[in-house]
Every structure is written in structure tokens, then in C-alpha cells.
mmCIF file of C-alpha atoms in Angstrom:
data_model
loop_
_atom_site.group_PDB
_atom_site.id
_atom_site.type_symbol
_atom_site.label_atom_id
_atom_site.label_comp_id
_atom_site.label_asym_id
_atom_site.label_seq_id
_atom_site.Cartn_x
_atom_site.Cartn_y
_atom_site.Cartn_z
ATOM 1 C CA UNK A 4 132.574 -89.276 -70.140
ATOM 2 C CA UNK A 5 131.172 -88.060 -66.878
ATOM 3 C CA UNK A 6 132.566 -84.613 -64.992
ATOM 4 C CA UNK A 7 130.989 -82.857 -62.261
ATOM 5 C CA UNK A 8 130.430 -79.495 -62.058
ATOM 6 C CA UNK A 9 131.014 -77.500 -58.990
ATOM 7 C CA UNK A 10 128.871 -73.784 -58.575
ATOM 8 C CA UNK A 11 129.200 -71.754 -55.723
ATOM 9 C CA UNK A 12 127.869 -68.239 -54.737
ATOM 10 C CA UNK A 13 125.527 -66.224 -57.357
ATOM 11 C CA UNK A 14 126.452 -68.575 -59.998
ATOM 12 C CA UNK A 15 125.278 -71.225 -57.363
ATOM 13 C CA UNK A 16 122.091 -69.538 -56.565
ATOM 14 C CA UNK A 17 120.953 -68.589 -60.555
ATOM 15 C CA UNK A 18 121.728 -71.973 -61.001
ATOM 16 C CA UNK A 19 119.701 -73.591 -58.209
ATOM 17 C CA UNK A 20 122.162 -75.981 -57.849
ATOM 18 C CA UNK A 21 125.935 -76.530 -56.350
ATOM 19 C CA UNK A 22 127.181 -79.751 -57.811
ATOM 20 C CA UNK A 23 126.042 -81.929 -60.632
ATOM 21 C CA UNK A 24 127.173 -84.438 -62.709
ATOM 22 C CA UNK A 25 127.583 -84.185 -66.619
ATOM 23 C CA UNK A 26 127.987 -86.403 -69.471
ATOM 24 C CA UNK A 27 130.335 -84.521 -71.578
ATOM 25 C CA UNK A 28 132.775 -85.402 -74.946
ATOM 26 C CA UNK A 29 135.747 -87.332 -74.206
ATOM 27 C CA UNK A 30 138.592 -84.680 -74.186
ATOM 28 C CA UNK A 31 136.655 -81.927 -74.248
ATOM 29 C CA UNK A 32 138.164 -78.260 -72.640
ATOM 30 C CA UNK A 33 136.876 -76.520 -69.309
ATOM 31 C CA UNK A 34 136.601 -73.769 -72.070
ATOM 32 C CA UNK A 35 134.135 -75.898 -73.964
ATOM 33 C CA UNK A 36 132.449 -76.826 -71.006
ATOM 34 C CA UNK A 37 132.394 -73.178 -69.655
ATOM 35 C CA UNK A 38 130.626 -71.818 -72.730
ATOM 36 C CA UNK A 39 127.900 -74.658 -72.736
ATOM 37 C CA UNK A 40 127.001 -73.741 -68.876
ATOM 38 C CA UNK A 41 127.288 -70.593 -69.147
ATOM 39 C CA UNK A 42 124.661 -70.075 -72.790
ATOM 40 C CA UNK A 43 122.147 -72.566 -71.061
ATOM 41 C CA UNK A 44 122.063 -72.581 -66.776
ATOM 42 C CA UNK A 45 123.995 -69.275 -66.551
ATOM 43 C CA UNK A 46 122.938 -66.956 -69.166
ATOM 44 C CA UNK A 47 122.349 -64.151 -66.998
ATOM 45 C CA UNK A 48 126.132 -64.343 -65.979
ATOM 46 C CA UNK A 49 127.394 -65.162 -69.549
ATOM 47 C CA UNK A 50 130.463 -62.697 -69.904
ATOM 48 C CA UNK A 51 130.930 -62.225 -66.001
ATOM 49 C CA UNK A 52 134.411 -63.122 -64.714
ATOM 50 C CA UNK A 53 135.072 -66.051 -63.470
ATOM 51 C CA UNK A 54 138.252 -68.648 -63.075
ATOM 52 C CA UNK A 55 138.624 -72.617 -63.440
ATOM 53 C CA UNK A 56 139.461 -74.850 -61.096
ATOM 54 C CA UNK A 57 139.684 -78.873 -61.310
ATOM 55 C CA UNK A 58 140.480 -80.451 -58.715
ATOM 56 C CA UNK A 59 140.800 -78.133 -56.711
ATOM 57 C CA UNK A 60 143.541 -76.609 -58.759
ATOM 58 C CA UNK A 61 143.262 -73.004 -60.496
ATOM 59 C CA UNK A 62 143.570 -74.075 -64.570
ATOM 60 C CA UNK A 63 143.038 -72.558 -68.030
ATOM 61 C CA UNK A 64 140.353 -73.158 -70.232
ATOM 62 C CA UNK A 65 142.236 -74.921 -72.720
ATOM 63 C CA UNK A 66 142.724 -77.295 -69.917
ATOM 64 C CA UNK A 67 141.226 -81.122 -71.073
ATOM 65 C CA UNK A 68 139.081 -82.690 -68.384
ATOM 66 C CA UNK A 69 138.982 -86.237 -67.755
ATOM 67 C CA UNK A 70 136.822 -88.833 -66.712
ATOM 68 C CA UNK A 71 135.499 -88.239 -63.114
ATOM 69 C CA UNK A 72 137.243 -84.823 -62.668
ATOM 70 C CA UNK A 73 135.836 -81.989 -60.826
ATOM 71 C CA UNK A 74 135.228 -78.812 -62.242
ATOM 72 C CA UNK A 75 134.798 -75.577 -59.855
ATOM 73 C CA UNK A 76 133.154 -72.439 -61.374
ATOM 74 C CA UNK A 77 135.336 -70.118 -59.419
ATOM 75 C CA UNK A 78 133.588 -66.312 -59.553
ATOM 76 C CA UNK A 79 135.839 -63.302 -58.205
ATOM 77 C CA UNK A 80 136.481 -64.371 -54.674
ATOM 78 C CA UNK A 81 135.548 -62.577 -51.343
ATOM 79 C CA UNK A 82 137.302 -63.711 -48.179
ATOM 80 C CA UNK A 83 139.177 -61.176 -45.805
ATOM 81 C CA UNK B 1 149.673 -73.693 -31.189
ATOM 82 C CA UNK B 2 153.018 -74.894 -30.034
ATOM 83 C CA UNK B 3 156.398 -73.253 -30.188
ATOM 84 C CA UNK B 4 158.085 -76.096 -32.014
ATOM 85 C CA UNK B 5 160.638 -74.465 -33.558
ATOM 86 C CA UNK B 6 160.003 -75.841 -36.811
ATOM 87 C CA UNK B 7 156.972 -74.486 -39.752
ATOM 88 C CA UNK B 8 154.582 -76.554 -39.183
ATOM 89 C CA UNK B 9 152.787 -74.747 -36.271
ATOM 90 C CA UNK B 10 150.711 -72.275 -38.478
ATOM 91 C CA UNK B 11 147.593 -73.991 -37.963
ATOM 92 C CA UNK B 12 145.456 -73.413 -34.546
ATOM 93 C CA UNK B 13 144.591 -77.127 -33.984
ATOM 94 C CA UNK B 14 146.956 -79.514 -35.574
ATOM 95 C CA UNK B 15 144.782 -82.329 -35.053
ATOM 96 C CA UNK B 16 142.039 -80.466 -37.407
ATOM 97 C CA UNK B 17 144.779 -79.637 -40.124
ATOM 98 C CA UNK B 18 142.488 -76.624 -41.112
ATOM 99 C CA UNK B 19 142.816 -73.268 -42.526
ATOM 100 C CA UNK B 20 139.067 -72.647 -42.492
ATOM 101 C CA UNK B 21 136.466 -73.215 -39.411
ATOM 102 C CA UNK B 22 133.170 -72.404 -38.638
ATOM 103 C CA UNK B 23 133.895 -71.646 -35.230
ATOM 104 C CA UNK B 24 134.555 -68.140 -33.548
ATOM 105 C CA UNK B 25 138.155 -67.279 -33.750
ATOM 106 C CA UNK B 26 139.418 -66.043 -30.580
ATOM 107 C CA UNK B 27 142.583 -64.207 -30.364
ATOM 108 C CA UNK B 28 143.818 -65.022 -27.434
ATOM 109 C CA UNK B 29 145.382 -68.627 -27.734
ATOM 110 C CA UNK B 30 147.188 -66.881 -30.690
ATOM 111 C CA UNK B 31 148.315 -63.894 -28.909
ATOM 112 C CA UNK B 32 149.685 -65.481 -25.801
ATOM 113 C CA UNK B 33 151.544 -68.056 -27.954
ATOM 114 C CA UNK B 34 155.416 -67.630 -27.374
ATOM 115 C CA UNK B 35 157.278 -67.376 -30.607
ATOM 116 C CA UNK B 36 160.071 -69.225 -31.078
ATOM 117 C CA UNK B 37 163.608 -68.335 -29.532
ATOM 118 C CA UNK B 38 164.656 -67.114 -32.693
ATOM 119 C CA UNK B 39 161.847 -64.615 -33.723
ATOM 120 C CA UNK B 40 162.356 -61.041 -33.082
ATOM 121 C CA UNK B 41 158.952 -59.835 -34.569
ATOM 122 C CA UNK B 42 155.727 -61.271 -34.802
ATOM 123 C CA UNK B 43 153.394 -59.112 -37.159
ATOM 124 C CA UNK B 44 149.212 -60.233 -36.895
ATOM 125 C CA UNK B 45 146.050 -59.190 -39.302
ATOM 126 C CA UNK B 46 143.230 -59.548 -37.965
ATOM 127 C CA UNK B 47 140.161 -59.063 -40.367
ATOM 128 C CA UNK B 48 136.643 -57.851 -38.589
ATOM 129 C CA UNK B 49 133.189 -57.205 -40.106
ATOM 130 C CA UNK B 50 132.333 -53.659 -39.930
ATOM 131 C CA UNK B 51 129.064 -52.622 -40.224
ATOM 132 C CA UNK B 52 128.694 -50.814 -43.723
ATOM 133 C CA UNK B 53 130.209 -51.532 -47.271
ATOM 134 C CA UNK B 54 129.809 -49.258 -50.028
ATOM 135 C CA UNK B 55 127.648 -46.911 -48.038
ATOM 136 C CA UNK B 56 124.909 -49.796 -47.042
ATOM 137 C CA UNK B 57 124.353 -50.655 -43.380
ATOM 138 C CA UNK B 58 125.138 -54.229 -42.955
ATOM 139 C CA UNK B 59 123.608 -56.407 -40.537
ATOM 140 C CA UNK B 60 125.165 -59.624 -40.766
ATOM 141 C CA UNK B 61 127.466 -61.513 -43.531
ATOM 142 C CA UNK B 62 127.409 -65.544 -44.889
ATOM 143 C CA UNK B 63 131.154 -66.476 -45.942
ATOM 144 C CA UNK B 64 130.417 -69.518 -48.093
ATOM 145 C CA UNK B 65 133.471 -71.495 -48.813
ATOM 146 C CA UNK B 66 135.259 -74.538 -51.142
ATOM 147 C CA UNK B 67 136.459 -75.725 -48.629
ATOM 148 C CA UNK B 68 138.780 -78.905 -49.984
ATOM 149 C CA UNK B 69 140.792 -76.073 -52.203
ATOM 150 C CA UNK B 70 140.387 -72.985 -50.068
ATOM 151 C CA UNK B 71 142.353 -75.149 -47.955
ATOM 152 C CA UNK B 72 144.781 -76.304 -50.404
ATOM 153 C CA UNK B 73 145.057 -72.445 -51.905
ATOM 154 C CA UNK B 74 146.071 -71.314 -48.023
ATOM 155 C CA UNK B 75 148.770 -74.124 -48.182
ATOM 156 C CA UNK B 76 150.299 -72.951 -51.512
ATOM 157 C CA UNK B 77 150.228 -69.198 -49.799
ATOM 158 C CA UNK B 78 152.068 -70.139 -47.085
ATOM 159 C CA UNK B 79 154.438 -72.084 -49.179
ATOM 160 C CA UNK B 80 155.451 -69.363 -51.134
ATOM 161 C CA UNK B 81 155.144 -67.143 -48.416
ATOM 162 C CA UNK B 82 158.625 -69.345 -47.001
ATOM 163 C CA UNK B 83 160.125 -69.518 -50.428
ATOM 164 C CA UNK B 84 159.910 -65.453 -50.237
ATOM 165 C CA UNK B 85 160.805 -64.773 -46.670
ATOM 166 C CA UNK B 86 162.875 -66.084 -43.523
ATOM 167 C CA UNK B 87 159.700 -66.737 -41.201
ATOM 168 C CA UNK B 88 159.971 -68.576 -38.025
ATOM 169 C CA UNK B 89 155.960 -69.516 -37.943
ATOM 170 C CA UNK B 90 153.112 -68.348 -40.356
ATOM 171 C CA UNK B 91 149.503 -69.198 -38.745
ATOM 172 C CA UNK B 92 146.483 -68.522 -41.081
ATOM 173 C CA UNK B 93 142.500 -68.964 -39.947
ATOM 174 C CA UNK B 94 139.416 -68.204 -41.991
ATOM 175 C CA UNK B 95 136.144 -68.381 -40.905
ATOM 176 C CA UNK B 96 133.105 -69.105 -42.862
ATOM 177 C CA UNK B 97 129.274 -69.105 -42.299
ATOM 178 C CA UNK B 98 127.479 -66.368 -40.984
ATOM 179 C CA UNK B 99 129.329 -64.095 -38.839
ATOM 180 C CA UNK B 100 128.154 -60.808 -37.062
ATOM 181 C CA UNK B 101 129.394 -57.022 -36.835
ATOM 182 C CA UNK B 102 132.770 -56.986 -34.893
ATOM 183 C CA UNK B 103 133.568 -60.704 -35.195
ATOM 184 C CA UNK B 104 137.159 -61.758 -36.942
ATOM 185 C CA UNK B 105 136.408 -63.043 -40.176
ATOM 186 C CA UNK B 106 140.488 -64.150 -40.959
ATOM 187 C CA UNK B 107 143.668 -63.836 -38.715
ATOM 188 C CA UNK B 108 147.138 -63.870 -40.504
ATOM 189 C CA UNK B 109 150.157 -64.597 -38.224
ATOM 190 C CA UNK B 110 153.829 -64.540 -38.741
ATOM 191 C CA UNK B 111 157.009 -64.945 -36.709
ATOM 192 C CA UNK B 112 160.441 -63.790 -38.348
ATOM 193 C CA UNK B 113 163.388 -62.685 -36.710
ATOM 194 C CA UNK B 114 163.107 -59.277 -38.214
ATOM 195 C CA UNK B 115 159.911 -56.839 -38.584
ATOM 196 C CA UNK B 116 160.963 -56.360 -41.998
ATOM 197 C CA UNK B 117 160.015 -59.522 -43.185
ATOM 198 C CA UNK B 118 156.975 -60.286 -40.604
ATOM 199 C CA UNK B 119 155.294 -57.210 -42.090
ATOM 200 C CA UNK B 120 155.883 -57.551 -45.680
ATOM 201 C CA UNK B 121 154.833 -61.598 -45.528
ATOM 202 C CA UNK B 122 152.202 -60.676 -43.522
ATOM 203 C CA UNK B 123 150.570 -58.389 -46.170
ATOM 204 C CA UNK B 124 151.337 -60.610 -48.795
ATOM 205 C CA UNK B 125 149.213 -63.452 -47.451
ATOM 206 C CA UNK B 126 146.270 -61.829 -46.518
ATOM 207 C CA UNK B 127 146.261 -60.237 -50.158
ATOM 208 C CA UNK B 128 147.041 -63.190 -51.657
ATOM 209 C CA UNK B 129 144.165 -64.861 -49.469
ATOM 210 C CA UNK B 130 141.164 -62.485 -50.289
ATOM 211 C CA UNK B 131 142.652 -62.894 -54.388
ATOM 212 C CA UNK B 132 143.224 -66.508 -54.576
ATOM 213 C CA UNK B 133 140.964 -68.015 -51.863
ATOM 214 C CA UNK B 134 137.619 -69.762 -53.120
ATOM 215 C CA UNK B 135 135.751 -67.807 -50.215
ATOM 216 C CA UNK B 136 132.450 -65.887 -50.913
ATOM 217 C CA UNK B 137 130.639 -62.816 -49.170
ATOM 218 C CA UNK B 138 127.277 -62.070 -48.823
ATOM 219 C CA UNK B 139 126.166 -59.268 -47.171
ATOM 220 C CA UNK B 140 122.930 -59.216 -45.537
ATOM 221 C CA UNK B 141 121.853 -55.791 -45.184
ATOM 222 C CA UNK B 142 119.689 -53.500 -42.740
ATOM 223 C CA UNK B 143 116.834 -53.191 -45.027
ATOM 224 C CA UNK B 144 116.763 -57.143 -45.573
ATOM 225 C CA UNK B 145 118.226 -56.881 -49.042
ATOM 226 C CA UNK B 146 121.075 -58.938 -49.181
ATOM 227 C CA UNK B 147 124.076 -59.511 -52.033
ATOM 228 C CA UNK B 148 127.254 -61.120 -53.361
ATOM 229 C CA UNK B 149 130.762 -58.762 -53.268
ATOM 230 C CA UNK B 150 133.541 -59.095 -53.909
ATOM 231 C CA UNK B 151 136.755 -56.981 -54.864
ATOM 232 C CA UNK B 152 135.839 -56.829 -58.470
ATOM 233 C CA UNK B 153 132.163 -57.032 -58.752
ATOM 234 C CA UNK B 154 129.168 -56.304 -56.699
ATOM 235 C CA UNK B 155 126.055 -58.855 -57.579
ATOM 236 C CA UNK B 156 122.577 -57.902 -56.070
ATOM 237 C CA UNK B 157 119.468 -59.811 -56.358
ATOM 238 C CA UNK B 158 121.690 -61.914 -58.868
ATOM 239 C CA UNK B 159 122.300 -58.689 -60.864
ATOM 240 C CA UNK B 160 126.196 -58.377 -61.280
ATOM 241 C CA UNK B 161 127.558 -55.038 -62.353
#
């Protein structure tokens, strides 16, 4: 199935890129996900903090993503 | 902002239905604004960038923002911010982009009929926005280095420690 991921900040910048599209297992976790991101495009940040989102919603990473869903990288945030 | 009487004032432009703008914030609109008839206290944050963080001289910052759930996340504050106290009006702008020394980077707003409960939502929201509100800093400094911070880690040239 298809996801997007969503990068934004440093995680955005190491990357080089702030949204793309992957073709990922049916059913599989924002954990699983996570881990695959973060060991190839982010392996300079591989350990640093950082929460889920999908849809725009803060989730766990057993959450299971589904076709067309949006998953946010969300790194400690910043605003105030 | 109008003095409807009701909670659904705590945006500055209705029509926009935003938490977030790119725009200068001014105070003044917001000030002036009469509370409602029933609101005894009005307590107001206003955040400013200052000019050095963690010892650097900063020249200018870049808020970068999600903005689709940053503005859902601010709804879901306020929400619970009426679940937790009697509040005649909450009003809560970000901005994002790049911003200069001494401009407001956030306003929090809120009308109750007692102080009590204007200052104690009041702090709540604005912690609960810089903890739970996809919004990013970057600090550009004086010496043309720039970097990512935030409350619980400080990232320089893509270095996080």
C-alpha cells in the first residue's frame, strides 16, 4: 500500500526532502515504518526523539497505517 | 474579534478560522477588544523574540510550521482548556516564518469572570502550545551560523545533542 511521509525541521533538512510517498506492507506499524526511515534517510538522527502523528493526530508506534494515510515525523517541538 | 458572548470568538479573523498566520500580530485589535459582560479578568501572554538564547546573539528566527495539525492541536488546547476552566473567551495566535528581534511570535488570551482561572488557563495553554504544537525554531545567529531548538534538544549544523 502507499503512505506518505511527512518530515519537517532537521529531520526535513538531513533528509532533503518534506513529503514523499512510500510503498509500504499492508498493515504495517508507524513503528515499523519509523525504524526503516530512520536506519536508511535518517541515520544521523537514529535514536533522537521524536513523536508520530497521522493525520494530523499524535499516535503510538504500534499504531497500523492504512492505505493513503499521512504520516508526520514530529521532532521535539519549538513554538512560543 | 467580537464580544459575542459565546466561545467561539478566540480566533482574530473568523473568516480565516486560523490559529497560525504569517502575518505580524499586532496587539492592539486584541487589547481594545471589550470582554464580555460577564468577564471580570482577562489575563494575555504575549511571546517576543529576544535577542540571545543559550548565550548566542540571535539575529533573526524561521518558525516553520504543520500547519493542518498545529491548527487542529490549538483546537484540542482550547477544548480542554473549557473542559478545565469557566472562561468567557480564549483567543490563541501563532506566527510562523521568519520573524525579527522584538516581534510577538504567539499571543494567548483569556476572559473568565475571575483572575483565578484567566491566569491558571492562560499558563496552561501557552505550555501546552510550545509542548504539543508541531511548530519549529530556527535560530539564525549573529555570526551566520544558524540551528534547530527546541525545549529538549538543541540541533546545530544537523548535529543534535
Amino acid at each position: 500500500m502507499k503512505i506518505q511521509i511527512l518530515l519537517f525541521a532537521h529531520l526535513r533538512e538531513a533528509a532533503g526532502f518534506e513529503m514523499k510517498t512510500l510503498e509500504v506492507t499492508a498493515g504495517s506499524t508507524v513503528g515499523a515504518i519509523a525504524r526503516n526511515v530512520f536506519s536508511t534517510t535518517l541515520k544521523k538522527f537514529s535514536g533522537s526523539p521524536v513523536r508520530f502523528a497521522v493525520n494530523e493526530d499524535f499516535v503510538s508506534e504500534e499504531t497500523r497505517l492504512r492505505e493513503g494515510d499521512g504520516l508526520a515525523f514530529i521532532p521535539p517541538v519549538a513554538g512560543g | 474579534m467580537k464580544a459575542t458572548g459565546s466561545l467561539s470568538f478566540h480566533r482574530l479573523r473568523e473568516d480565516e478560522m486560523t490559529f497560525v498566520t504569517d502575518k505580524p500580530i499586532s496587539l492592539d485589535k486584541l487589547v481594545s477588544a471589550k470582554p464580555n459582560d460577564s468577564s471580570g479578568a482577562r489575563a494575555i501572554f504575549v511571546g517576543y523574540v529576544r535577542d540571545k538564547i543559550s548565550g548566542k546573539r540571535v539575529k533573526k528566527l524561521f518558525y516553520e510550521c504543520y500547519p493542518p495539525m498545529a491548527e487542529k492541536q490549538i483546537e484540542v488546547i482550547v477544548e480542554e482548556a473549557k473542559k478545565s476552566w469557566d472562561l468567557e473567551n480564549i483567543f490563541v495566535l501563532h506566527r510562523i516564518g521568519w520573524l525579527e528581534i522584538g516581534e510577538i511570535a504567539v499571543v494567548v488570551m483569556v476572559d473568565s469572570a475571575h483572575r483565578k482561572g484567566a491566569f491558571a488557563a492562560c499558563e496552561s495553554i501557552i505550555d501546552s502550545v510550545k509542548k504539543d504544537v508541531p511548530i519549529w525554531k530556527k535560530e539564525i545567529y549573529a555570526d551566520e551560523t544558524d540551528g534547530w531548538v527546541s525545549v529538549e534538544l538543541k540541533c546545530e549544523a544537523n548535529v543534535c545533542k
